[in-house]
């Protein structure tokens, strides 16, 4: 099953994919809610109810806007340096315990929505990642049972502002600029993928350039280990998102460095999970600040 959180004529719609179209399952059964996060939190039998509704739901008609797949996750937990080649390009050792930081829900955007280059930095970078959405919560989950706690998988672009990321030991600020974290387009339930979504190709493409070429089989800590380790500390809740970390090829580690600029379109994809596409735009406030010095110069 493939599910999406849409806006149609400004109204939230919980949709399931049926063939080439989306159908409105929330309209058939209001207990499902109006987005994927609400669905997962609506009770342990959500998958059964959603599948049942999908058989009789009507196609979504009108202009579709994709919301962040889980619009307001209780937590967004991100693993860093979880790929041997990526740790090497960052000049850092492969960690023997996962690097973890968190993102705030308000930094997230949906498929086709713009990634915003802020006023404060040009160092806007891409990161293709597998995102795990938690279905059943819990504490101290055993790695052997961890995959039973997964609602499904999606694609994440962990848009990063590199100078802010390395300003302090904590990466958090560079990972939380507004409008930089793209999540979606669809939740793919686990039965459609290999166990733990392992062995899937991950790519980042901008224009003609293939910038990242990784595999979900190369994680240092796999999905089951990540769920187990994080739940040692935190109470995992339905709708929590765990981003599994990016492979090598980031713009910051290239020579010369390669950052995203307005007008480009960033495509991050994971085999069998989906392709997440986002245009790059400047923060509108940036145009205002950039005209000021020009006006001063012109006045001389
Ligand atoms: Zn990342």
Tab-separated table of N, CA and C and ligand atoms in Angstrom, residues 78-80 86 101 127-129 156 158 160 162 171 175 243-246, ligand 1:
chain	number	residue	atom	x	y	z
A	78	UNK	N	17.404	11.907	13.331
A	78	UNK	CA	18.250	11.700	12.156
A	78	UNK	C	19.576	11.085	12.566
A	79	UNK	N	19.979	10.056	11.829
A	79	UNK	CA	21.295	9.462	12.045
A	79	UNK	C	22.319	10.178	11.171
A	80	UNK	N	23.507	10.403	11.718
A	80	UNK	CA	24.592	11.009	10.947
A	80	UNK	C	25.716	10.000	10.769
A	86	UNK	N	30.487	7.827	3.322
A	86	UNK	CA	30.124	9.201	3.686
A	86	UNK	C	30.947	9.677	4.886
A	101	UNK	N	20.808	13.449	15.681
A	101	UNK	CA	20.323	14.802	15.933
A	101	UNK	C	18.847	14.823	15.597
A	127	UNK	N	20.910	15.770	0.712
A	127	UNK	CA	21.250	14.465	1.308
A	127	UNK	C	20.092	13.514	1.052
A	128	UNK	N	20.254	12.557	0.165
A	128	UNK	CA	19.217	11.538	0.011
A	128	UNK	C	19.260	10.588	1.208
A	129	UNK	N	18.089	10.273	1.733
A	129	UNK	CA	18.032	9.369	2.893
A	129	UNK	C	16.759	8.514	2.849
A	156	UNK	N	13.632	10.960	2.131
A	156	UNK	CA	13.894	12.210	2.830
A	156	UNK	C	15.062	12.913	2.156
A	158	UNK	N	17.552	15.558	3.430
A	158	UNK	CA	17.975	16.234	4.663
A	158	UNK	C	18.758	17.500	4.286
A	160	UNK	N	20.709	20.679	4.110
A	160	UNK	CA	21.610	21.085	5.187
A	160	UNK	C	22.306	22.387	4.837
A	162	UNK	N	25.581	23.986	5.497
A	162	UNK	CA	26.813	23.402	6.031
A	162	UNK	C	27.594	24.311	6.966
A	171	UNK	N	25.010	19.695	15.431
A	171	UNK	CA	24.659	19.973	14.042
A	171	UNK	C	23.282	20.615	13.894
A	175	UNK	N	20.771	21.903	10.385
A	175	UNK	CA	19.841	20.881	9.896
A	175	UNK	C	18.388	21.302	10.070
A	243	UNK	N	15.352	9.289	10.140
A	243	UNK	CA	16.095	9.425	8.877
A	243	UNK	C	17.421	8.692	9.045
A	244	UNK	N	17.724	7.816	8.093
A	244	UNK	CA	18.790	6.833	8.274
A	244	UNK	C	20.184	7.311	7.866
A	245	UNK	N	20.299	8.554	7.415
A	245	UNK	CA	21.624	9.056	7.054
A	245	UNK	C	21.905	8.881	5.573
A	246	UNK	N	22.836	9.693	5.089
A	246	UNK	CA	23.060	9.795	3.645
A	246	UNK	C	24.325	9.064	3.208
B	1	LIG	ZN1	21.345	13.589	6.969
